[in-house]
C-alpha positions as semicolon CSV with decimal commas, in nm:
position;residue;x (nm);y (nm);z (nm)
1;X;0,840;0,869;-1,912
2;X;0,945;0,495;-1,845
3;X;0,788;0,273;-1,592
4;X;0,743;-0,059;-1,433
5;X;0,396;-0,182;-1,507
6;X;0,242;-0,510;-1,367
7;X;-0,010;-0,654;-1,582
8;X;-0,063;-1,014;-1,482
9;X;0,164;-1,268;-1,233
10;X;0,495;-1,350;-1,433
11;X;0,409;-0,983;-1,656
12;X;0,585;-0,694;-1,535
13;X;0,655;-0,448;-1,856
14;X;0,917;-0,162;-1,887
15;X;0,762;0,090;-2,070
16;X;0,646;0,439;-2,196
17;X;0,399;0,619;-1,993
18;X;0,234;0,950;-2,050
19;X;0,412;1,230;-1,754
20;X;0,183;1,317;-1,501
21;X;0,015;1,629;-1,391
22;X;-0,079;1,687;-1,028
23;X;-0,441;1,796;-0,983
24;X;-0,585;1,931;-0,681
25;X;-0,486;1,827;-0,371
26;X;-0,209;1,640;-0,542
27;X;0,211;1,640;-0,559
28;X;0,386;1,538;-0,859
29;X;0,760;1,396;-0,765
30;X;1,092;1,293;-0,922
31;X;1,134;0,935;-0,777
32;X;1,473;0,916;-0,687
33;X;1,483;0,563;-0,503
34;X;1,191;0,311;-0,476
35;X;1,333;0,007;-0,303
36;X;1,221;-0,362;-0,331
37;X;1,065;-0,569;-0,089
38;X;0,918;-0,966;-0,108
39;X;0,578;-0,821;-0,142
40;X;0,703;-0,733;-0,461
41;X;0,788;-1,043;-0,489
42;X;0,438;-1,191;-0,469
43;X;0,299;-0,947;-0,671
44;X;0,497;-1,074;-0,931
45;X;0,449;-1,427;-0,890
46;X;0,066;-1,414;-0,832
47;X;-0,087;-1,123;-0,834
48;X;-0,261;-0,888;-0,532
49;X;-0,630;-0,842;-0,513
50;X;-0,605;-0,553;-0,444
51;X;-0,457;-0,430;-0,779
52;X;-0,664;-0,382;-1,079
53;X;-0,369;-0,412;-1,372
54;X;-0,237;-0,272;-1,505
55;X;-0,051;-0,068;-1,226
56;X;0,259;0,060;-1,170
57;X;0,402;-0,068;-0,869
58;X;0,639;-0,022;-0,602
59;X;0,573;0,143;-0,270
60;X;0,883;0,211;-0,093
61;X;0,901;0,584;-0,246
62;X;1,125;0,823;-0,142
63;X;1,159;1,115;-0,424
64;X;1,155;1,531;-0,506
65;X;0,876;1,766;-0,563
66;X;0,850;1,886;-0,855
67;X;0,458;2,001;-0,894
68;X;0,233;2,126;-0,621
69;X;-0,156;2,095;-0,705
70;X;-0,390;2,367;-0,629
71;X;-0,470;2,362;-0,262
72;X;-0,167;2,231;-0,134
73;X;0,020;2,406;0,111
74;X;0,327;2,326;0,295
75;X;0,511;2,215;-0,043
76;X;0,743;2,317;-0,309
77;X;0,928;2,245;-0,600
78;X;1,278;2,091;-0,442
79;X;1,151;1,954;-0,153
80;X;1,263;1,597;-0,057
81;X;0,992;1,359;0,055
82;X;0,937;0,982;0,135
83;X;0,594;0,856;0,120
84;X;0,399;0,620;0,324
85;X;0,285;0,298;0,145
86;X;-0,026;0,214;0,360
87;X;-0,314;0,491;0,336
88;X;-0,567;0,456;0,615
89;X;-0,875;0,673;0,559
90;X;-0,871;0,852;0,898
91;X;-1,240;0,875;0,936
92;X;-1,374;0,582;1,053
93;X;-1,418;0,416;1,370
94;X;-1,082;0,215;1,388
95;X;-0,898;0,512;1,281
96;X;-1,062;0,739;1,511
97;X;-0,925;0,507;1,867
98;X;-0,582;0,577;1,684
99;X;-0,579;0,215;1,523
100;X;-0,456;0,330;1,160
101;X;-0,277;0,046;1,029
102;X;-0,584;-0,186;1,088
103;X;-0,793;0,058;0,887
104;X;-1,081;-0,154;0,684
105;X;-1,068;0,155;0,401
106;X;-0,719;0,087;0,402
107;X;-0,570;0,196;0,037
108;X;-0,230;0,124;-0,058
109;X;0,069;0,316;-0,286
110;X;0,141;0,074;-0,611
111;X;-0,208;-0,136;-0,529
112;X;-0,505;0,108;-0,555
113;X;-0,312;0,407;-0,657
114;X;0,040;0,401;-0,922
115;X;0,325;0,362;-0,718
116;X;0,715;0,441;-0,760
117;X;0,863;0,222;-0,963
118;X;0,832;0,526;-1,264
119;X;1,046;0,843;-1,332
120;X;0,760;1,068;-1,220
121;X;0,460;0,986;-1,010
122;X;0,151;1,154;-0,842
123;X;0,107;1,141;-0,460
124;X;-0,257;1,132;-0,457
125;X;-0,476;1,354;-0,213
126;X;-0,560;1,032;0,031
127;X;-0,215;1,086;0,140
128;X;-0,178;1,430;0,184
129;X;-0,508;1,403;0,402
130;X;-0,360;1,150;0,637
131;X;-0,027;1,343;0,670
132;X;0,158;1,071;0,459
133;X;0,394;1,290;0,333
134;X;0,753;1,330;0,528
135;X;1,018;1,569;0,470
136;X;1,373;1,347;0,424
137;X;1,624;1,515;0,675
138;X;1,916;1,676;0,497
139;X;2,167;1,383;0,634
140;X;1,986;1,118;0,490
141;X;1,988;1,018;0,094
142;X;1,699;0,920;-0,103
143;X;1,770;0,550;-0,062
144;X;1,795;0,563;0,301
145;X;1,479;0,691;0,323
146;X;1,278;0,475;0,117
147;X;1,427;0,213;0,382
148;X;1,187;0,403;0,619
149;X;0,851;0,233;0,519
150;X;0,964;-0,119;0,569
151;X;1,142;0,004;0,898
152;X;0,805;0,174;0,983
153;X;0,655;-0,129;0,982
154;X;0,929;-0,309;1,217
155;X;0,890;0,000;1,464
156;X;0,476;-0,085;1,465
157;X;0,567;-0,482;1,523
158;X;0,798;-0,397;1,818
159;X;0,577;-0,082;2,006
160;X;0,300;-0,385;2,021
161;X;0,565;-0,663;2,139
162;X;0,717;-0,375;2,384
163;X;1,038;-0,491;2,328
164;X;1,254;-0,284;2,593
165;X;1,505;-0,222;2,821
166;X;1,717;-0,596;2,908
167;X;1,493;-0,804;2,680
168;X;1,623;-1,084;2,519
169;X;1,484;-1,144;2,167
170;X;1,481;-1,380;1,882
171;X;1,413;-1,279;1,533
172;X;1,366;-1,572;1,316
173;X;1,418;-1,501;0,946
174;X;1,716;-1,272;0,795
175;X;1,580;-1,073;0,520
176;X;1,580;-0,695;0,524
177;X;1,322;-0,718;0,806
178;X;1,500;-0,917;1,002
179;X;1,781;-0,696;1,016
180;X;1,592;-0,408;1,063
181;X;1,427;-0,568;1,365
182;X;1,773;-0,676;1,497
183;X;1,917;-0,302;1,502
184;X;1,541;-0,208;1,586
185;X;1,548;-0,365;1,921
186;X;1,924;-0,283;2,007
187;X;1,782;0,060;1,992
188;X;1,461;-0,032;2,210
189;X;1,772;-0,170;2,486
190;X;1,725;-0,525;2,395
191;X;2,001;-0,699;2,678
192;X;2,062;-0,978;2,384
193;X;1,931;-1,024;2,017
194;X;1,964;-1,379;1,855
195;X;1,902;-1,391;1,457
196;X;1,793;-1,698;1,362
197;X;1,784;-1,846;0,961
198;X;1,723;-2,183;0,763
199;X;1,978;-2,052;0,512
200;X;2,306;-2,061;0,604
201;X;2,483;-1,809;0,307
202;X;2,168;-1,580;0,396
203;X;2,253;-1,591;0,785
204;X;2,619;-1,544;0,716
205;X;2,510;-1,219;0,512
206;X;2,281;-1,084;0,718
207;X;2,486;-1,126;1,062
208;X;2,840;-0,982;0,935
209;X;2,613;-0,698;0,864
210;X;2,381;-0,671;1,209
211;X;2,611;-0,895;1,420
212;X;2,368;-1,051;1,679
213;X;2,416;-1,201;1,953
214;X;2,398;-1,548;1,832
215;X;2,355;-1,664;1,465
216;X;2,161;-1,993;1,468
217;X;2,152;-2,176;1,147
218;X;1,824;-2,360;1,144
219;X;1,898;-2,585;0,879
220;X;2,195;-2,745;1,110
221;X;2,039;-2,714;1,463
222;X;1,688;-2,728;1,636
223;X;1,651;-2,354;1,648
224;X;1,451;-2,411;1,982
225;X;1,692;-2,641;2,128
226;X;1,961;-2,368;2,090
227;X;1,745;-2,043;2,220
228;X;1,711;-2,261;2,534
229;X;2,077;-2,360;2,574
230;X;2,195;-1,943;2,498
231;X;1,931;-1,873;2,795
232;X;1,976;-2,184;3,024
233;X;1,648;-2,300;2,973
234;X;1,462;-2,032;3,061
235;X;1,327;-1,895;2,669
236;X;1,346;-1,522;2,562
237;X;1,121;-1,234;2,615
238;X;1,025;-1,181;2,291
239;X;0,993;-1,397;1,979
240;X;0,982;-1,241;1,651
241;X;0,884;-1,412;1,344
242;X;0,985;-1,250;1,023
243;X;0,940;-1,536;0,809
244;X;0,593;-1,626;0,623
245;X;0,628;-2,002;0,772
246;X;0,400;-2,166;1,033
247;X;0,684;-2,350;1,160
248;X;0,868;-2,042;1,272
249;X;0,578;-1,959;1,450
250;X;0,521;-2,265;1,610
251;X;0,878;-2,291;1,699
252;X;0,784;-1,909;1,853
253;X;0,572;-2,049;2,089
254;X;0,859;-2,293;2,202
255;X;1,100;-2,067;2,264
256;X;0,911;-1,812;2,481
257;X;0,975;-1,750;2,847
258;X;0,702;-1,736;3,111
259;X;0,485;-1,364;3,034
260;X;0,674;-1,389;2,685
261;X;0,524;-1,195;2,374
262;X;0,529;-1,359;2,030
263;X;0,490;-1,152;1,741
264;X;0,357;-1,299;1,424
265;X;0,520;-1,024;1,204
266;X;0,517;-1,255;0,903
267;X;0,188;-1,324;0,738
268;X;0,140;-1,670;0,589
269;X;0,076;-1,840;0,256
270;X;-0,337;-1,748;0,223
271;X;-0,361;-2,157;0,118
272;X;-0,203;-2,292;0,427
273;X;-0,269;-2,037;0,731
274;X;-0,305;-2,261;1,005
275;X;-0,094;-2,355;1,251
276;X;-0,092;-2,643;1,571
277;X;-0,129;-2,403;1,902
278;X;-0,002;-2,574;2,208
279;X;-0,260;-2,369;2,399
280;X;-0,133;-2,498;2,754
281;X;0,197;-2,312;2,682
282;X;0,000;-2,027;2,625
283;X;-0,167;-2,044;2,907
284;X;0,026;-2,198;3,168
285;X;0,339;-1,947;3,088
286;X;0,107;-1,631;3,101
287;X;0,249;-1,590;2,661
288;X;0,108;-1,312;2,473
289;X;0,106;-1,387;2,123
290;X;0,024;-1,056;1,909
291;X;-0,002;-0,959;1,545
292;X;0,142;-0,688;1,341
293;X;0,006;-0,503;1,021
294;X;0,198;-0,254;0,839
295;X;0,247;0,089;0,978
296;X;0,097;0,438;0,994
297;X;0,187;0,778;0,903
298;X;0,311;0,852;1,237
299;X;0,552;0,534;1,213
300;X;0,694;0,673;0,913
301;X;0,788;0,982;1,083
302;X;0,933;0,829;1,360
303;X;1,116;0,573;1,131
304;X;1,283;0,847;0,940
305;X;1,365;1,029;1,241
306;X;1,517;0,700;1,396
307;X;1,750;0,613;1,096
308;X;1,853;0,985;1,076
309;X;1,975;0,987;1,422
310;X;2,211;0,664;1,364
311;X;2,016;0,478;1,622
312;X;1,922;0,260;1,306
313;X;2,168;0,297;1,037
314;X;2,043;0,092;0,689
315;X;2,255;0,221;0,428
316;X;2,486;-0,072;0,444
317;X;2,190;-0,287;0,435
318;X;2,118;-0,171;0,066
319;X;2,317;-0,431;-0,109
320;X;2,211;-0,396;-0,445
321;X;2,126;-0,036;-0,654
322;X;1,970;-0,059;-0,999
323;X;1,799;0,151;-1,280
324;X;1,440;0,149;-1,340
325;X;1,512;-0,111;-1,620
326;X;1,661;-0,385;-1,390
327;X;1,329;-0,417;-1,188
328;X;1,281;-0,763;-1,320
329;X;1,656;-0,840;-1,205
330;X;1,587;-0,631;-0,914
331;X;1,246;-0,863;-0,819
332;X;1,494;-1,165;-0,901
333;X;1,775;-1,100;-0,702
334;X;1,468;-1,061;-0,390
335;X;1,391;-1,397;-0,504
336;X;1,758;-1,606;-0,463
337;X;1,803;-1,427;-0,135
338;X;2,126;-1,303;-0,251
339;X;2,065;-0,925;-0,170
340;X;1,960;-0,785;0,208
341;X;1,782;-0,468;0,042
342;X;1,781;-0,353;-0,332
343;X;1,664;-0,049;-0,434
344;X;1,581;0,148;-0,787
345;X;1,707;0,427;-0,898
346;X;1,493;0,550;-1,206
C-alpha cells in the first residue's frame, strides 16, 4: 500500500508500505479522509519529539473497517469510524478526576503510533481502551468527520472559557480553528463574535465563509483599539487566541472586560514562550486567563454529534481535497495560508 512517511524535517516520502494486519485488540481501516492541520506543518519543518521516524503521519482520521482483531467487540467490516488523535491512558491520577487531555501518558495517532496519511492503517488497542473510536453518523461524509478532531479540540477550549449565552467574543487568528471557534461559539449563544487576522486575503477568506460580526484586519488597525470602539470601551467576555504569537495574547489581555476569560488556545514557538503580563489588569479586572490542550474521547463524540446536527456545519470549510500523493502540496498549501481546511483522500 502507499503512504506518507516522515523521516526527518524537510523529508516526507510517498511510498510502498507492507498492508497491515490487525492483531488483538486492534481494527484495521480503509482511510477514506485524513485532513491537514499546521501541526502538520511543524512536523514537517522540524520535527516532533515525540516521533521516532520514520512514521507515518497524519491524525485527523476518519475511515472504514475493514478487519476486526480478536477480542474486539462492537465492530465490523463496513462500519464508518473517525478516530481520536490524542490517546490518554485512562489510568492514572489525572485521568481518573476526568482530566484526559492533560494526561502525562498521553500517546498520540501519527506520533507514537502510524497515523492516516496511508491507504490502510491499524487503530491500535490504546484507543479502543479509552473509547477512541466513534461511529460517523450516516449524514455526515468521511471528510466532515475527520473535521471532528480539530473541532474537538475547539469544543475543549470553549467548555473551559464557558463561552455562553450573550457573550461577546474575539477570536484572533483565521485558520481552520478560528473558524471553527467562530461557528463554535454562535452555537454556545455567543450575543457577538469578532474574527480578528494580520492577513488581510486570509481574513477576507475566512469571514465570507463564517461571517462574524466584525472582521478586523490587524495589519491595518490596532486590533485592541477596534474591540474597544465595537464595545464602547467596555472589552469582550471572552478572548480567544488561535494564533501561536505572544502578541495576540498580549493584545488578549487588552481587550478583556472586567471578569473576562482569555484563552491561550494557541501554543507558542518552544524558543520564544514568554510573554509581558500586565498583572494589574489581571487583577484589578477580576480576568481569568486559562489554557487549552487538545481534546478527549468524549469531545470527539460530542464534536461529531455537533457538526451532524448543523449546529456546526464545516464542509464548506474544506477548501482543498487531494490524493494521498499531494501531501507535500497538501502540507504546502497549509503553509501560504491559501486553503481554510485541506484534506486527503488516499
Amino acid at each position: 500500500m502507499k503512504v506518507a512517511r516522515f523521516y526527518a524535517p524537510g523529508d516526507i516520502r510517498i511510498e510502498q508500505a507492507p498492508e497491515p494486519t490487525a492483531g488483538p485488540g486492534e481494527l484495521k481501516l480503509k482511510v477514506h479522509n485524513c485532513s491537514t492541520c499546521g501541526t502538520d506543518l511543524k512536523i514537517f519543518r522540524h520535527g516532533h519529539h515525540h516521533i521516532d521516524p520514520p512514521r507515518v503521519i497524519g491524525h485527523e482520521i476518519a475511515g472504514e473497517v475493514v478487519e476486526v482483531g480478536s477480542g474486539v467487540d462492537g465492530w465490523q467490516p463496513g462500519d464508518r469510524v473517525q478516530v481520536i488523535a490524542a490517546i490518554p491512558c485512562g489510568e492514572c491520577p489525572d485521568c481518573l478526576r476526568g482530566w484526559l487531555t492533560i494526561c502525562p501518558n498521553q500517546r498520540s495517532m501519527g506520533y507514537h503510533y502510524d497515523g492516516g496519511f496511508a491507504e490502510y492503517m491499524i487503530v491500535p488497542q490504546a484507543v479502543l481502551k479509552v473509547d477512541g473510536v466513534n461511529r460517523i453518523p450516516d449524514s455526515l461524509s468521511y471528510a466532515e468527520a475527520s473535521v471532528a478532531e480539530p473541532f474537538a479540540c475547539v469544543l475543549n477550549g470553549q467548555e473551559l472559557a464557558g463561552v455562553g449565552d450573550g457573550d461577546t467574543v474575539v477570536v484572533v487568528g483565521a485558520g481552520p480553528i478560528g473558524c471553527l471557534h467562530v461557528r463554535l461559539a454562535r452555537a454556545r449563544g455567543a450575543e457577538a463574535v469578532y474574527l480578528v487576522e494580520l492577513s488581510r486575503s486570509r481574513l477576507d477568506m475566512a469571514a465570507a465563509l463564517v461571517k462574524p460580526d466584525a472582521a478586523i484586519c490587524a495589519s491595518d488597525a490596532d486590533p485592541v483599539d477596534e474591540v474597544l470602539r465595537l464595545t464602547d470601551g467596555r472589552g469582550v467576555d471572552v478572548v480567544i487566541t488561535a494564533a501561536a504569537a505572544g502578541k495576540a495574547q498580549e493584545d488578549g489581555l487588552r481587550m478583556a472586560a472586567r471578569r473576562g476569560r482569555i484563552s491561550f488556545f494557541g501554543g507558542l514557538p518552544k524558543d520564544n514562550p514568554i510573554i509581558a503580563c500586565d498583572s494589574n489588569l489581571v487583577h484589578y479586572r477580576e480576568l481569568t486567563i486559562v489554557g487549552a490542550n487538545g481534546s478527549s474521547p468524549d469531545h470527539n463524540k460530542r464534536a461529531l454529534e455537533l457538526i451532524a446536527s448543523g449546529a456546526v456545519p464545516v464542509d464548506d470549510l474544506i477548501t482543498h481535497r487531494m490524493p494521498l500523493d499531494g501531501v507535500l502540496d497538501a502540507i504546502d498549501t497549509v503553509s501560504t495560508g491559501e486553503a481554510i481546511k485541506v484534506t486527503i483522500e488516499p
